[in-house]
Amino acid sequence: SSARITVPKTNDELSNLVVEFNGMLDRMQHYIDQQSDFVQDVSHELRTPVAILEGHLQLLNRWGKDDPEVLDESLRASLQEITRMKSLIQEMLDLTRADQVDVQFPNAVSDVHQTVNQVTNDFIMIHPDFTFTIDDELTGPTYVRMYRNHLEQVLIILLDNAVKYSTTRKEIHVTASLEMNSVALAVQDFGEGISPQDRKRVFNRFYRVDKARSREKGGNGLGLAIAQQLVESYKGTIQVDSAVGSGSVFRIDLPTISQAQATQLRQMSEV
Ligand code: ADP
């Protein structure tokens, strides 16, 4: 970029320093570019709800005093739009926080076996029209170095999407299995599925395959970006496998720690 300094040819130590310095400038520039992309995306996303609010307030202003129907409808629509903006703001905060997770923090330990079962059972309660199956190969506590609320948040995002993008077959499979040094979690639905081109983009912030449909379901296109950011902060991976018309499987892999390590980390955090 333009801020770089020309490397002097004469002094070795000096040129090493300049190379180092240029590296730092490049990283800073990259960070600044990312921030400005984010601000641009956010402004763009806020434009729609603000325009809708403005429209309804104009209606209210012109006809609201005389027409009780306009009054009711415009107030209802405005409040709904404000609720949406609130959840957008909350999700943007979550995304920023997920970016700042400090994985070195000692008390970050959670039991995958317990968390998966608890979160899925919550969904079973909230969505009685769906059939959930839990295929949990983990026979007992299985620990990952992750805050429990973060693990919950990732599972909730995937289960929420599975519900939102299911069509006629209202079935969701949750699988947990143990690998060599990691645990694999999968959430499968039999809904609309995601095309290969879209599969690459669904983890991008604000990306939605069908903007109008996602909006109708209260989506902001931030869920998967938050999930990916969190999982990767804890050195895990997240991926999707899908076929249009037959459904999707989102799979997370997280490195596990032993019972002894978990106990030790927990004790450290209690001091
Ligand atoms: P949203 O709030 O729109 O659901 P996400 O970041 O969670 O945002 O997902 C981004 C997009 O990926 C969604 O708008 C949808 O198009 C697609 N998507 C996510 N999960 C699924 C799924 N289980 N089945 C089909 N499409 C999905």
XYZ file of C-alpha atoms and ligand atoms in Angstrom:
298
model
C 0.000 0.000 0.000
C 0.933 3.666 -0.240
C 2.158 3.967 3.363
C 5.086 1.595 2.815
C 8.649 2.786 3.240
C 11.378 2.151 0.644
C 13.882 -0.432 1.849
C 17.396 1.078 1.992
C 20.019 -0.968 0.132
C 22.998 -0.006 2.255
C 22.528 -1.188 5.828
C 21.397 -4.759 6.526
C 20.028 -4.129 10.000
C 18.224 -1.054 8.876
C 16.675 -2.768 5.883
C 15.498 -5.653 8.109
C 13.855 -3.126 10.362
C 12.162 -1.427 7.439
C 10.906 -4.768 6.084
C 9.495 -5.523 9.534
C 7.940 -2.089 9.715
C 6.350 -2.443 6.283
C 4.823 -5.747 7.407
C 3.276 -3.936 10.346
C 1.913 -1.201 8.101
C 0.390 -3.798 5.792
C -1.323 -5.544 8.697
C -2.646 -2.230 9.990
C -3.900 -1.290 6.541
C -5.623 -4.673 6.250
C -7.295 -4.120 9.613
C -8.425 -0.612 8.648
C -9.809 -1.928 5.333
C -11.737 -4.632 7.188
C -13.191 -2.079 9.576
C -14.284 0.194 6.772
C -15.860 -2.761 4.896
C -17.768 -3.553 8.056
C -18.986 0.018 8.479
C -20.082 0.016 4.844
C -21.990 -3.277 5.235
C -23.673 -2.096 8.423
C -24.744 1.225 6.921
C -26.163 -0.619 3.955
C -28.121 -3.015 6.181
C -29.510 -0.207 8.316
C -30.781 1.665 5.289
C -33.763 -0.651 4.700
C -35.260 -0.597 8.205
C -34.701 3.147 8.501
C -36.417 3.765 5.144
C -39.365 1.600 6.220
C -39.654 3.457 9.506
C -39.510 6.777 7.718
C -42.287 5.685 5.372
C -44.588 4.683 8.199
C -43.886 7.820 10.187
C -44.779 9.893 7.117
C -48.052 7.983 6.788
C -48.748 8.576 10.464
C -47.967 12.233 10.125
C -50.281 12.721 7.148
C -53.218 10.478 7.917
C -52.664 8.976 11.351
C -54.612 11.655 13.230
C -57.808 11.118 11.218
C -57.621 7.483 10.207
C -57.482 4.974 13.078
C -56.628 2.167 10.652
C -53.546 3.959 9.366
C -52.662 4.797 12.947
C -52.852 1.155 14.079
C -51.102 -0.297 11.086
C -48.296 2.252 10.968
C -47.629 1.960 14.686
C -47.586 -1.832 14.463
C -45.244 -1.826 11.468
C -42.953 0.766 13.051
C -42.669 -1.200 16.270
C -41.939 -4.383 14.328
C -39.205 -2.597 12.409
C -37.682 -1.333 15.642
C -37.679 -4.862 17.064
C -35.820 -6.010 13.957
C -33.280 -3.223 14.305
C -32.728 -4.153 17.931
C -31.936 -7.734 17.009
C -29.687 -6.535 14.187
C -27.760 -4.378 16.641
C -27.493 -7.256 19.122
C -26.184 -9.580 16.409
C -23.657 -7.011 15.221
C -22.393 -6.728 18.795
C -22.204 -10.524 19.015
C -20.181 -10.614 15.814
C -17.723 -8.025 17.092
C -17.402 -9.814 20.417
C -16.923 -13.197 18.742
C -13.989 -11.600 16.956
C -12.390 -10.723 20.271
C -12.712 -14.054 22.077
C -9.639 -14.721 24.163
C -9.172 -18.478 23.924
C -6.365 -18.382 26.472
C -8.765 -17.489 29.241
C -8.540 -20.405 31.686
C -12.125 -21.032 32.756
C -13.415 -21.643 29.258
C -14.477 -25.276 29.545
C -17.755 -26.838 28.549
C -19.205 -30.292 28.301
C -20.385 -30.933 24.747
C -22.480 -33.962 25.675
C -24.496 -31.983 28.186
C -24.765 -28.786 26.137
C -25.945 -30.524 22.953
C -28.634 -32.411 24.816
C -29.808 -29.396 26.754
C -29.999 -27.040 23.761
C -31.743 -29.653 21.586
C -34.261 -30.347 24.333
C -35.015 -26.632 24.510
C -35.762 -26.709 20.775
C -37.976 -29.759 21.188
C -40.031 -27.736 23.635
C -40.211 -24.575 21.540
C -41.015 -26.376 18.254
C -43.587 -29.101 18.923
C -44.382 -29.303 15.190
C -40.853 -30.612 14.483
C -39.373 -34.046 15.055
C -35.907 -33.859 16.546
C -33.623 -36.839 16.887
C -30.422 -36.782 18.908
C -27.794 -39.304 17.909
C -25.258 -38.798 20.651
C -22.299 -41.169 20.535
C -20.709 -39.362 23.436
C -21.370 -41.608 26.362
C -20.355 -39.162 29.040
C -18.859 -35.723 29.624
C -16.795 -34.584 26.634
C -14.878 -31.394 27.186
C -13.929 -28.603 24.851
C -12.085 -25.433 25.699
C -14.917 -23.087 24.988
C -17.289 -20.946 26.980
C -20.545 -22.756 27.462
C -22.632 -19.805 26.312
C -20.580 -19.639 23.119
C -21.132 -23.336 22.396
C -24.833 -22.839 23.113
C -24.962 -19.828 20.810
C -23.416 -21.767 17.907
C -25.854 -24.670 18.359
C -28.804 -22.308 18.635
C -27.820 -20.569 15.373
C -27.625 -23.905 13.511
C -30.841 -25.269 14.989
C -32.666 -21.986 14.376
C -31.627 -22.103 10.718
C -32.605 -25.764 10.403
C -36.083 -24.817 11.628
C -36.286 -21.637 9.499
C -35.223 -23.288 6.257
C -37.144 -26.530 6.602
C -40.042 -26.992 4.205
C -42.576 -29.817 4.366
C -40.445 -32.417 6.109
C -40.125 -30.985 9.601
C -37.347 -33.244 10.830
C -34.023 -32.320 12.351
C -31.169 -34.677 13.200
C -28.529 -33.707 15.703
C -25.420 -35.887 15.800
C -22.456 -35.840 18.161
C -19.495 -38.116 17.593
C -16.017 -38.499 18.968
C -12.964 -38.389 16.695
C -9.326 -38.847 17.628
C -8.699 -35.448 19.269
C -11.914 -33.689 18.473
C -15.643 -33.854 18.668
C -17.918 -33.536 15.648
C -21.376 -32.014 15.909
C -23.816 -32.033 13.031
C -27.212 -30.452 12.528
C -29.146 -31.844 9.589
C -32.394 -30.642 8.066
C -34.427 -31.801 5.078
C -35.421 -28.366 3.886
C -34.684 -26.170 0.905
C -30.926 -26.782 0.780
C -28.172 -24.459 -0.502
C -26.675 -24.385 -4.003
C -22.895 -24.863 -4.462
C -22.373 -21.161 -5.321
C -24.267 -20.029 -2.241
C -22.556 -22.542 0.025
C -19.327 -20.548 -0.305
C -21.047 -17.379 0.780
C -23.462 -18.310 3.560
C -20.787 -17.706 6.204
C -20.206 -14.139 4.980
C -21.809 -11.507 7.141
C -25.130 -10.184 5.831
C -25.242 -12.798 3.066
C -28.679 -14.336 2.499
C -29.640 -16.607 -0.367
C -33.072 -15.002 -0.513
C -33.101 -11.604 1.168
C -36.863 -11.197 1.261
C -37.476 -14.690 2.612
C -34.818 -14.408 5.288
C -36.157 -10.999 6.300
C -39.654 -12.412 6.562
C -38.284 -14.994 8.988
C -36.487 -12.319 10.988
C -33.030 -13.082 9.596
C -30.199 -10.572 9.298
C -27.637 -12.774 7.591
C -25.344 -12.645 10.608
C -26.024 -15.984 12.319
C -23.569 -18.120 10.398
C -20.916 -15.370 10.428
C -21.155 -15.316 14.234
C -21.084 -19.126 14.429
C -18.005 -19.343 12.204
C -16.201 -16.571 14.041
C -16.824 -18.279 17.393
C -15.891 -21.788 16.257
C -12.685 -20.566 14.618
C -11.746 -18.526 17.693
C -11.631 -21.840 19.526
C -9.549 -23.489 16.794
C -12.497 -25.433 15.451
C -13.970 -25.666 11.968
C -17.460 -25.305 10.562
C -18.648 -26.530 7.174
C -21.784 -27.204 5.227
C -22.867 -30.004 2.975
C -26.116 -29.563 1.115
C -28.241 -30.424 -1.875
C -30.920 -28.089 -3.199
C -34.327 -29.499 -2.423
C -33.183 -32.209 -0.054
C -31.629 -30.359 2.851
C -28.399 -29.321 4.548
C -25.941 -30.587 7.116
C -23.886 -28.123 9.114
C -20.937 -29.742 10.828
C -18.678 -28.374 13.549
C -15.405 -29.907 14.682
C -13.890 -28.791 17.965
C -10.673 -29.942 19.609
C -11.360 -31.844 22.834
C -9.454 -31.829 26.114
C -9.167 -34.621 28.663
C -11.179 -34.866 31.865
C -7.980 -34.138 33.820
C -7.263 -30.976 31.804
C -10.847 -29.841 32.201
C -10.733 -30.306 35.967
C -7.450 -28.451 36.165
C -8.741 -25.533 34.081
C -11.853 -25.293 36.197
C -9.856 -25.267 39.419
C -7.603 -22.553 38.031
C -10.600 -20.429 37.235
C -12.047 -20.819 40.707
C -9.032 -19.397 42.517
P -30.133 -15.571 8.448
O -30.387 -14.668 9.588
O -30.528 -14.977 7.140
O -30.671 -16.952 8.652
P -27.483 -16.804 8.533
O -26.137 -16.162 8.524
O -27.790 -17.681 9.694
O -28.537 -15.624 8.378
O -27.640 -17.623 7.203
C -27.301 -17.018 5.965
C -28.130 -17.601 4.825
O -27.767 -18.968 4.603
C -29.625 -17.642 5.099
O -30.248 -16.434 4.761
C -30.076 -18.778 4.198
O -30.245 -18.308 2.892
C -28.885 -19.729 4.220
N -29.058 -20.838 5.193
C -28.575 -20.913 6.453
N -28.900 -22.078 7.031
C -29.610 -22.772 6.117
C -30.233 -24.076 6.118
N -30.193 -24.882 7.184
N -30.880 -24.443 4.977
C -30.936 -23.633 3.890
N -30.365 -22.411 3.850
C -29.710 -21.981 4.937
